[in-house]
């Protein structure tokens, strides 16, 4: 059986300590709190007895904090700041409902973020809190309403909607293209690799692409490897090498001309992307609108 935590002082007692510490006077604290100086003094004595340590030194001009009192005030101030923040957030949530959406970081920044402006037109009364994460989302412990995930195996108990099935194709920056001819770029340009860990088997790599193209894989040469898709895309834009870019995630870079398609041969990822949510999410304002909006965003990928 776990040990029982010590009983906390009453919040009114802690508040009296905080005000007295900030004003340096029990009498001034009593006036601000609409109490008698004797009542405030008694509360401070109770608090000191419960903590087992003196918090104030009494002086002719008022009170001053002991070293223990200074340390305790830091904790008390932080606790009250957190309470005030929580109150503000609760009031804000009550006036403007918020849906919290978790997604893989690259998917959030490269695919979803450029489309967020359309949410305001689709559902102007509900806010979105967007969180990027590679970790499993625990819907019982985290303030999550939805998650966009790769494949449907990680959340077997949740409701799901398939959003889109992405593919990869070779792309390069205009600066890199100037350094090679169309006939030599695939065989001589540096390659950018992605390391997705255990999920890497679902992402086509350069070896698979060259086999599908019927080309010999280039001889080993200096290359770059990244574990984050967004870093790999940024490296390609910077001219570091050729990238097998996910078509949906590099769409903004292609539209701006920051990246150019080198060859039209594309290979599909082995799993689609899904939107997943627990049943309780459907009771949240705007949840059905969110599902419909993301369904449209996914359909627009095809």
mmCIF file of C-alpha atoms in Angstrom:
data_model
loop_
_atom_site.group_PDB
_atom_site.id
_atom_site.type_symbol
_atom_site.label_atom_id
_atom_site.label_comp_id
_atom_site.label_asym_id
_atom_site.label_seq_id
_atom_site.Cartn_x
_atom_site.Cartn_y
_atom_site.Cartn_z
ATOM 1 C CA UNK A 1 0.000 0.000 0.000
ATOM 2 C CA UNK A 2 1.532 3.366 -1.024
ATOM 3 C CA UNK A 3 2.504 5.788 1.741
ATOM 4 C CA UNK A 4 -0.059 8.514 2.388
ATOM 5 C CA UNK A 5 1.086 12.000 1.404
ATOM 6 C CA UNK A 6 1.201 14.684 4.127
ATOM 7 C CA UNK A 7 -1.959 16.776 4.373
ATOM 8 C CA UNK A 8 -1.676 20.119 2.596
ATOM 9 C CA UNK A 9 -2.426 23.375 4.443
ATOM 10 C CA UNK A 10 -5.700 25.112 3.664
ATOM 11 C CA UNK A 11 -5.404 27.351 0.621
ATOM 12 C CA UNK A 12 -6.615 30.331 2.702
ATOM 13 C CA UNK A 13 -3.660 29.807 5.063
ATOM 14 C CA UNK A 14 -1.208 29.604 2.142
ATOM 15 C CA UNK A 15 -2.729 32.744 0.650
ATOM 16 C CA UNK A 16 -2.248 34.624 3.940
ATOM 17 C CA UNK A 17 1.409 33.578 3.950
ATOM 18 C CA UNK A 18 1.873 34.689 0.339
ATOM 19 C CA UNK A 19 0.310 38.126 0.866
ATOM 20 C CA UNK A 20 2.196 38.703 4.110
ATOM 21 C CA UNK A 21 5.473 37.703 2.449
ATOM 22 C CA UNK A 22 4.884 40.033 -0.489
ATOM 23 C CA UNK A 23 3.831 42.999 1.692
ATOM 24 C CA UNK A 24 6.309 42.368 4.523
ATOM 25 C CA UNK A 25 3.605 43.018 7.108
ATOM 26 C CA UNK A 26 0.954 40.911 8.820
ATOM 27 C CA UNK A 27 -1.179 43.998 9.411
ATOM 28 C CA UNK A 28 -1.117 45.013 5.740
ATOM 29 C CA UNK A 29 -1.874 41.426 4.725
ATOM 30 C CA UNK A 30 -4.828 41.375 7.110
ATOM 31 C CA UNK A 31 -6.214 44.593 5.615
ATOM 32 C CA UNK A 32 -5.891 43.257 2.060
ATOM 33 C CA UNK A 33 -7.503 39.928 2.979
ATOM 34 C CA UNK A 34 -10.263 41.520 5.097
ATOM 35 C CA UNK A 35 -9.062 39.658 8.202
ATOM 36 C CA UNK A 36 -7.803 40.771 11.598
ATOM 37 C CA UNK A 37 -4.035 40.876 12.200
ATOM 38 C CA UNK A 38 -4.552 38.283 14.951
ATOM 39 C CA UNK A 39 -6.241 35.918 12.481
ATOM 40 C CA UNK A 40 -3.403 36.239 9.980
ATOM 41 C CA UNK A 41 -0.825 35.758 12.731
ATOM 42 C CA UNK A 42 -2.614 32.606 13.908
ATOM 43 C CA UNK A 43 -2.707 31.229 10.343
ATOM 44 C CA UNK A 44 1.037 31.825 9.931
ATOM 45 C CA UNK A 45 1.730 30.018 13.232
ATOM 46 C CA UNK A 46 -0.416 27.091 12.090
ATOM 47 C CA UNK A 47 1.470 26.934 8.792
ATOM 48 C CA UNK A 48 4.857 27.065 10.519
ATOM 49 C CA UNK A 49 3.785 24.305 12.896
ATOM 50 C CA UNK A 50 2.582 22.127 10.010
ATOM 51 C CA UNK A 51 5.806 22.671 8.063
ATOM 52 C CA UNK A 52 7.972 22.320 11.146
ATOM 53 C CA UNK A 53 9.995 25.410 10.342
ATOM 54 C CA UNK A 54 9.863 29.161 10.913
ATOM 55 C CA UNK A 55 8.853 31.164 7.835
ATOM 56 C CA UNK A 56 9.114 34.721 9.172
ATOM 57 C CA UNK A 57 11.342 36.749 11.448
ATOM 58 C CA UNK A 58 9.344 39.361 13.360
ATOM 59 C CA UNK A 59 10.852 42.875 13.284
ATOM 60 C CA UNK A 60 9.789 46.258 14.610
ATOM 61 C CA UNK A 61 8.694 47.333 11.124
ATOM 62 C CA UNK A 62 6.922 44.114 10.142
ATOM 63 C CA UNK A 63 8.100 40.670 9.110
ATOM 64 C CA UNK A 64 10.860 39.311 6.899
ATOM 65 C CA UNK A 65 11.227 35.872 5.382
ATOM 66 C CA UNK A 66 13.644 33.275 6.684
ATOM 67 C CA UNK A 67 15.628 31.264 4.155
ATOM 68 C CA UNK A 68 12.998 28.520 4.486
ATOM 69 C CA UNK A 69 10.281 31.117 3.984
ATOM 70 C CA UNK A 70 11.947 32.378 0.803
ATOM 71 C CA UNK A 71 12.131 28.829 -0.587
ATOM 72 C CA UNK A 72 8.514 28.116 0.351
ATOM 73 C CA UNK A 73 7.355 31.370 -1.256
ATOM 74 C CA UNK A 74 8.871 30.273 -4.581
ATOM 75 C CA UNK A 75 6.823 27.070 -4.487
ATOM 76 C CA UNK A 76 3.681 28.900 -3.414
ATOM 77 C CA UNK A 77 4.058 31.557 -6.121
ATOM 78 C CA UNK A 78 4.540 28.909 -8.806
ATOM 79 C CA UNK A 79 1.494 26.980 -7.558
ATOM 80 C CA UNK A 80 -0.716 30.086 -7.616
ATOM 81 C CA UNK A 81 0.567 30.989 -11.104
ATOM 82 C CA UNK A 82 -0.427 27.521 -12.309
ATOM 83 C CA UNK A 83 -3.874 27.875 -10.733
ATOM 84 C CA UNK A 84 -4.377 31.259 -12.421
ATOM 85 C CA UNK A 85 -3.254 29.811 -15.754
ATOM 86 C CA UNK A 86 -5.629 26.884 -15.372
ATOM 87 C CA UNK A 87 -8.501 29.258 -14.586
ATOM 88 C CA UNK A 88 -7.740 31.341 -17.670
ATOM 89 C CA UNK A 89 -7.559 28.244 -19.863
ATOM 90 C CA UNK A 90 -10.841 26.891 -18.493
ATOM 91 C CA UNK A 91 -12.568 30.212 -19.129
ATOM 92 C CA UNK A 92 -11.113 30.333 -22.630
ATOM 93 C CA UNK A 93 -12.182 26.747 -23.340
ATOM 94 C CA UNK A 94 -15.702 27.523 -22.131
ATOM 95 C CA UNK A 95 -15.983 30.547 -24.427
ATOM 96 C CA UNK A 96 -14.232 28.983 -27.446
ATOM 97 C CA UNK A 97 -14.277 25.156 -27.739
ATOM 98 C CA UNK A 98 -10.973 23.622 -28.813
ATOM 99 C CA UNK A 99 -10.222 20.337 -30.555
ATOM 100 C CA UNK A 100 -6.756 18.934 -29.864
ATOM 101 C CA UNK A 101 -5.173 17.139 -32.812
ATOM 102 C CA UNK A 102 -1.938 15.146 -32.618
ATOM 103 C CA UNK A 103 0.054 14.244 -35.737
ATOM 104 C CA UNK A 104 3.510 13.180 -36.830
ATOM 105 C CA UNK A 105 5.645 16.351 -36.887
ATOM 106 C CA UNK A 106 6.347 16.360 -40.640
ATOM 107 C CA UNK A 107 2.711 15.603 -41.412
ATOM 108 C CA UNK A 108 1.626 18.465 -39.146
ATOM 109 C CA UNK A 109 4.052 21.031 -40.550
ATOM 110 C CA UNK A 110 4.252 20.030 -44.216
ATOM 111 C CA UNK A 111 0.767 18.716 -45.006
ATOM 112 C CA UNK A 112 -1.688 20.038 -42.432
ATOM 113 C CA UNK A 113 -0.288 23.453 -41.532
ATOM 114 C CA UNK A 114 -0.576 24.919 -45.058
ATOM 115 C CA UNK A 115 -4.272 23.991 -45.033
ATOM 116 C CA UNK A 116 -5.228 25.307 -41.585
ATOM 117 C CA UNK A 117 -6.624 28.587 -42.907
ATOM 118 C CA UNK A 118 -9.490 26.688 -44.527
ATOM 119 C CA UNK A 119 -10.584 25.350 -41.121
ATOM 120 C CA UNK A 120 -11.659 28.840 -40.065
ATOM 121 C CA UNK A 121 -13.999 28.974 -43.064
ATOM 122 C CA UNK A 122 -15.211 25.420 -42.429
ATOM 123 C CA UNK A 123 -15.865 25.799 -38.675
ATOM 124 C CA UNK A 124 -15.328 29.361 -37.383
ATOM 125 C CA UNK A 125 -16.500 28.688 -33.808
ATOM 126 C CA UNK A 126 -14.033 25.924 -32.845
ATOM 127 C CA UNK A 127 -10.294 26.318 -32.301
ATOM 128 C CA UNK A 128 -7.605 23.766 -33.185
ATOM 129 C CA UNK A 129 -4.671 22.898 -30.921
ATOM 130 C CA UNK A 130 -2.125 21.114 -33.139
ATOM 131 C CA UNK A 131 0.589 18.979 -31.511
ATOM 132 C CA UNK A 132 3.415 17.256 -33.372
ATOM 133 C CA UNK A 133 4.687 13.993 -31.868
ATOM 134 C CA UNK A 134 6.266 10.661 -32.787
ATOM 135 C CA UNK A 135 5.089 9.097 -29.524
ATOM 136 C CA UNK A 136 2.016 6.967 -29.011
ATOM 137 C CA UNK A 137 -0.878 9.186 -27.935
ATOM 138 C CA UNK A 138 -2.517 8.066 -24.685
ATOM 139 C CA UNK A 139 -6.107 9.264 -24.952
ATOM 140 C CA UNK A 140 -6.746 8.391 -21.287
ATOM 141 C CA UNK A 141 -3.951 10.625 -19.980
ATOM 142 C CA UNK A 142 -3.490 13.326 -22.632
ATOM 143 C CA UNK A 143 -5.835 16.151 -23.719
ATOM 144 C CA UNK A 144 -6.182 14.583 -27.171
ATOM 145 C CA UNK A 145 -9.282 14.420 -29.349
ATOM 146 C CA UNK A 146 -7.751 13.135 -32.608
ATOM 147 C CA UNK A 147 -4.505 11.673 -33.892
ATOM 148 C CA UNK A 148 -3.268 11.370 -37.476
ATOM 149 C CA UNK A 149 -1.157 8.229 -37.627
ATOM 150 C CA UNK A 150 0.794 6.154 -40.133
ATOM 151 C CA UNK A 151 -1.119 2.904 -40.628
ATOM 152 C CA UNK A 152 -4.068 1.613 -38.626
ATOM 153 C CA UNK A 153 -2.242 -0.821 -36.339
ATOM 154 C CA UNK A 154 -1.189 1.506 -33.487
ATOM 155 C CA UNK A 155 -4.710 2.353 -32.266
ATOM 156 C CA UNK A 156 -6.753 -0.853 -32.684
ATOM 157 C CA UNK A 157 -9.592 0.249 -30.354
ATOM 158 C CA UNK A 158 -10.228 3.670 -31.915
ATOM 159 C CA UNK A 159 -12.531 4.815 -34.694
ATOM 160 C CA UNK A 160 -10.595 5.476 -37.898
ATOM 161 C CA UNK A 161 -10.838 7.228 -41.239
ATOM 162 C CA UNK A 162 -8.300 6.632 -44.005
ATOM 163 C CA UNK A 163 -7.028 10.016 -45.202
ATOM 164 C CA UNK A 164 -4.646 9.237 -48.062
ATOM 165 C CA UNK A 165 -2.027 6.809 -49.343
ATOM 166 C CA UNK A 166 1.179 8.665 -50.150
ATOM 167 C CA UNK A 167 4.018 7.835 -52.543
ATOM 168 C CA UNK A 168 7.612 8.954 -53.005
ATOM 169 C CA UNK A 169 9.454 10.235 -56.060
ATOM 170 C CA UNK A 170 12.907 11.758 -56.645
ATOM 171 C CA UNK A 171 13.180 15.523 -56.264
ATOM 172 C CA UNK A 172 16.006 18.053 -56.124
ATOM 173 C CA UNK A 173 16.527 21.765 -55.687
ATOM 174 C CA UNK A 174 17.090 23.947 -58.775
ATOM 175 C CA UNK A 175 20.612 24.661 -57.492
ATOM 176 C CA UNK A 176 21.460 20.945 -57.422
ATOM 177 C CA UNK A 177 20.018 20.445 -60.902
ATOM 178 C CA UNK A 178 22.423 23.052 -62.251
ATOM 179 C CA UNK A 179 25.396 20.999 -61.074
ATOM 180 C CA UNK A 180 24.480 17.904 -63.112
ATOM 181 C CA UNK A 181 23.081 17.041 -66.513
ATOM 182 C CA UNK A 182 19.745 15.216 -66.781
ATOM 183 C CA UNK A 183 21.675 12.073 -67.749
ATOM 184 C CA UNK A 184 24.030 12.128 -64.761
ATOM 185 C CA UNK A 185 22.033 13.513 -61.846
ATOM 186 C CA UNK A 186 20.532 10.164 -60.794
ATOM 187 C CA UNK A 187 23.856 8.379 -60.957
ATOM 188 C CA UNK A 188 26.174 11.039 -59.601
ATOM 189 C CA UNK A 189 24.284 13.412 -57.287
ATOM 190 C CA UNK A 190 24.474 12.861 -53.499
ATOM 191 C CA UNK A 191 21.520 10.964 -52.058
ATOM 192 C CA UNK A 192 19.452 11.910 -49.006
ATOM 193 C CA UNK A 193 18.297 8.964 -46.903
ATOM 194 C CA UNK A 194 15.538 8.711 -44.285
ATOM 195 C CA UNK A 195 15.875 6.488 -41.211
ATOM 196 C CA UNK A 196 12.437 5.802 -39.748
ATOM 197 C CA UNK A 197 13.644 3.142 -37.348
ATOM 198 C CA UNK A 198 11.283 0.168 -37.148
ATOM 199 C CA UNK A 199 8.811 1.967 -39.442
ATOM 200 C CA UNK A 200 11.477 2.241 -42.164
ATOM 201 C CA UNK A 201 10.360 -0.999 -43.803
ATOM 202 C CA UNK A 202 7.166 0.767 -44.872
ATOM 203 C CA UNK A 203 9.010 3.612 -46.634
ATOM 204 C CA UNK A 204 10.539 2.906 -50.090
ATOM 205 C CA UNK A 205 14.269 3.585 -50.135
ATOM 206 C CA UNK A 206 16.710 4.425 -52.899
ATOM 207 C CA UNK A 207 17.647 0.788 -53.460
ATOM 208 C CA UNK A 208 13.995 -0.067 -54.112
ATOM 209 C CA UNK A 209 13.586 2.919 -56.411
ATOM 210 C CA UNK A 210 16.637 2.092 -58.578
ATOM 211 C CA UNK A 211 15.482 -1.538 -58.830
ATOM 212 C CA UNK A 212 12.025 -0.385 -59.959
ATOM 213 C CA UNK A 213 13.660 1.981 -62.449
ATOM 214 C CA UNK A 214 15.857 -0.817 -63.836
ATOM 215 C CA UNK A 215 19.017 1.110 -63.046
ATOM 216 C CA UNK A 216 22.155 0.042 -61.249
ATOM 217 C CA UNK A 217 22.426 1.655 -57.836
ATOM 218 C CA UNK A 218 25.131 4.363 -57.862
ATOM 219 C CA UNK A 219 28.500 3.622 -56.341
ATOM 220 C CA UNK A 220 28.727 4.527 -52.633
ATOM 221 C CA UNK A 221 29.554 8.171 -52.048
ATOM 222 C CA UNK A 222 29.120 10.772 -49.301
ATOM 223 C CA UNK A 223 25.425 11.042 -48.446
ATOM 224 C CA UNK A 224 23.105 12.447 -45.781
ATOM 225 C CA UNK A 225 20.762 10.541 -43.492
ATOM 226 C CA UNK A 226 17.989 11.999 -41.320
ATOM 227 C CA UNK A 227 15.494 10.545 -38.880
ATOM 228 C CA UNK A 228 12.987 13.373 -39.418
ATOM 229 C CA UNK A 229 11.185 13.816 -42.721
ATOM 230 C CA UNK A 230 11.046 17.583 -42.297
ATOM 231 C CA UNK A 231 14.840 17.736 -41.933
ATOM 232 C CA UNK A 232 15.310 15.657 -45.076
ATOM 233 C CA UNK A 233 12.997 17.974 -47.019
ATOM 234 C CA UNK A 234 14.824 21.059 -45.760
ATOM 235 C CA UNK A 235 18.156 19.467 -46.729
ATOM 236 C CA UNK A 236 16.898 18.809 -50.238
ATOM 237 C CA UNK A 237 15.686 22.404 -50.552
ATOM 238 C CA UNK A 238 19.151 23.539 -49.428
ATOM 239 C CA UNK A 239 20.705 21.560 -52.303
ATOM 240 C CA UNK A 240 22.300 18.813 -50.198
ATOM 241 C CA UNK A 241 21.180 16.012 -52.490
ATOM 242 C CA UNK A 242 18.427 14.037 -54.184
ATOM 243 C CA UNK A 243 15.465 13.097 -52.010
ATOM 244 C CA UNK A 244 12.765 10.476 -52.367
ATOM 245 C CA UNK A 245 10.154 12.928 -51.178
ATOM 246 C CA UNK A 246 6.622 12.103 -50.093
ATOM 247 C CA UNK A 247 4.428 13.764 -52.690
ATOM 248 C CA UNK A 248 1.871 15.120 -50.191
ATOM 249 C CA UNK A 249 4.520 16.465 -47.830
ATOM 250 C CA UNK A 250 6.595 18.235 -50.477
ATOM 251 C CA UNK A 251 3.604 19.753 -52.294
ATOM 252 C CA UNK A 252 4.314 23.294 -50.961
ATOM 253 C CA UNK A 253 7.982 23.068 -52.013
ATOM 254 C CA UNK A 254 6.985 21.811 -55.474
ATOM 255 C CA UNK A 255 4.411 24.578 -55.855
ATOM 256 C CA UNK A 256 6.967 27.255 -54.924
ATOM 257 C CA UNK A 257 9.650 25.758 -57.153
ATOM 258 C CA UNK A 258 11.935 25.056 -54.186
ATOM 259 C CA UNK A 259 12.001 21.415 -55.313
ATOM 260 C CA UNK A 260 11.699 19.959 -58.824
ATOM 261 C CA UNK A 261 10.675 16.428 -59.833
ATOM 262 C CA UNK A 262 13.678 14.649 -61.349
ATOM 263 C CA UNK A 263 11.870 11.503 -62.535
ATOM 264 C CA UNK A 264 8.170 10.639 -62.638
ATOM 265 C CA UNK A 265 8.613 7.075 -61.334
ATOM 266 C CA UNK A 266 6.932 6.934 -57.912
ATOM 267 C CA UNK A 267 6.682 4.161 -55.346
ATOM 268 C CA UNK A 268 3.799 3.888 -52.838
ATOM 269 C CA UNK A 269 4.314 3.750 -49.094
ATOM 270 C CA UNK A 270 3.250 0.407 -47.668
ATOM 271 C CA UNK A 271 0.626 1.967 -45.365
ATOM 272 C CA UNK A 272 -1.851 4.843 -45.640
ATOM 273 C CA UNK A 273 -2.323 7.677 -43.156
ATOM 274 C CA UNK A 274 -5.362 7.528 -40.879
ATOM 275 C CA UNK A 275 -7.322 9.837 -38.627
ATOM 276 C CA UNK A 276 -8.173 8.093 -35.344
ATOM 277 C CA UNK A 277 -10.322 9.129 -32.380
ATOM 278 C CA UNK A 278 -12.036 7.614 -29.315
ATOM 279 C CA UNK A 279 -15.811 7.500 -29.094
ATOM 280 C CA UNK A 280 -15.868 10.263 -26.463
ATOM 281 C CA UNK A 281 -14.468 12.753 -29.007
ATOM 282 C CA UNK A 282 -17.801 12.762 -30.842
ATOM 283 C CA UNK A 283 -19.364 14.613 -27.897
ATOM 284 C CA UNK A 284 -16.930 17.522 -28.440
ATOM 285 C CA UNK A 285 -18.217 20.588 -30.338
ATOM 286 C CA UNK A 286 -16.906 20.576 -33.893
ATOM 287 C CA UNK A 287 -15.770 16.937 -33.896
ATOM 288 C CA UNK A 288 -17.973 15.919 -36.827
ATOM 289 C CA UNK A 289 -16.840 19.027 -38.688
ATOM 290 C CA UNK A 290 -13.207 18.065 -38.067
ATOM 291 C CA UNK A 291 -13.764 14.564 -39.445
ATOM 292 C CA UNK A 292 -15.467 15.946 -42.533
ATOM 293 C CA UNK A 293 -12.814 18.618 -43.051
ATOM 294 C CA UNK A 294 -9.930 16.141 -42.859
ATOM 295 C CA UNK A 295 -11.821 13.727 -45.117
ATOM 296 C CA UNK A 296 -11.925 16.503 -47.718
ATOM 297 C CA UNK A 297 -8.238 17.299 -47.230
ATOM 298 C CA UNK A 298 -7.374 13.643 -47.739
ATOM 299 C CA UNK A 299 -9.592 13.345 -50.800
ATOM 300 C CA UNK A 300 -7.911 16.398 -52.311
ATOM 301 C CA UNK A 301 -4.609 14.478 -52.197
ATOM 302 C CA UNK A 302 -5.731 12.051 -54.875
#
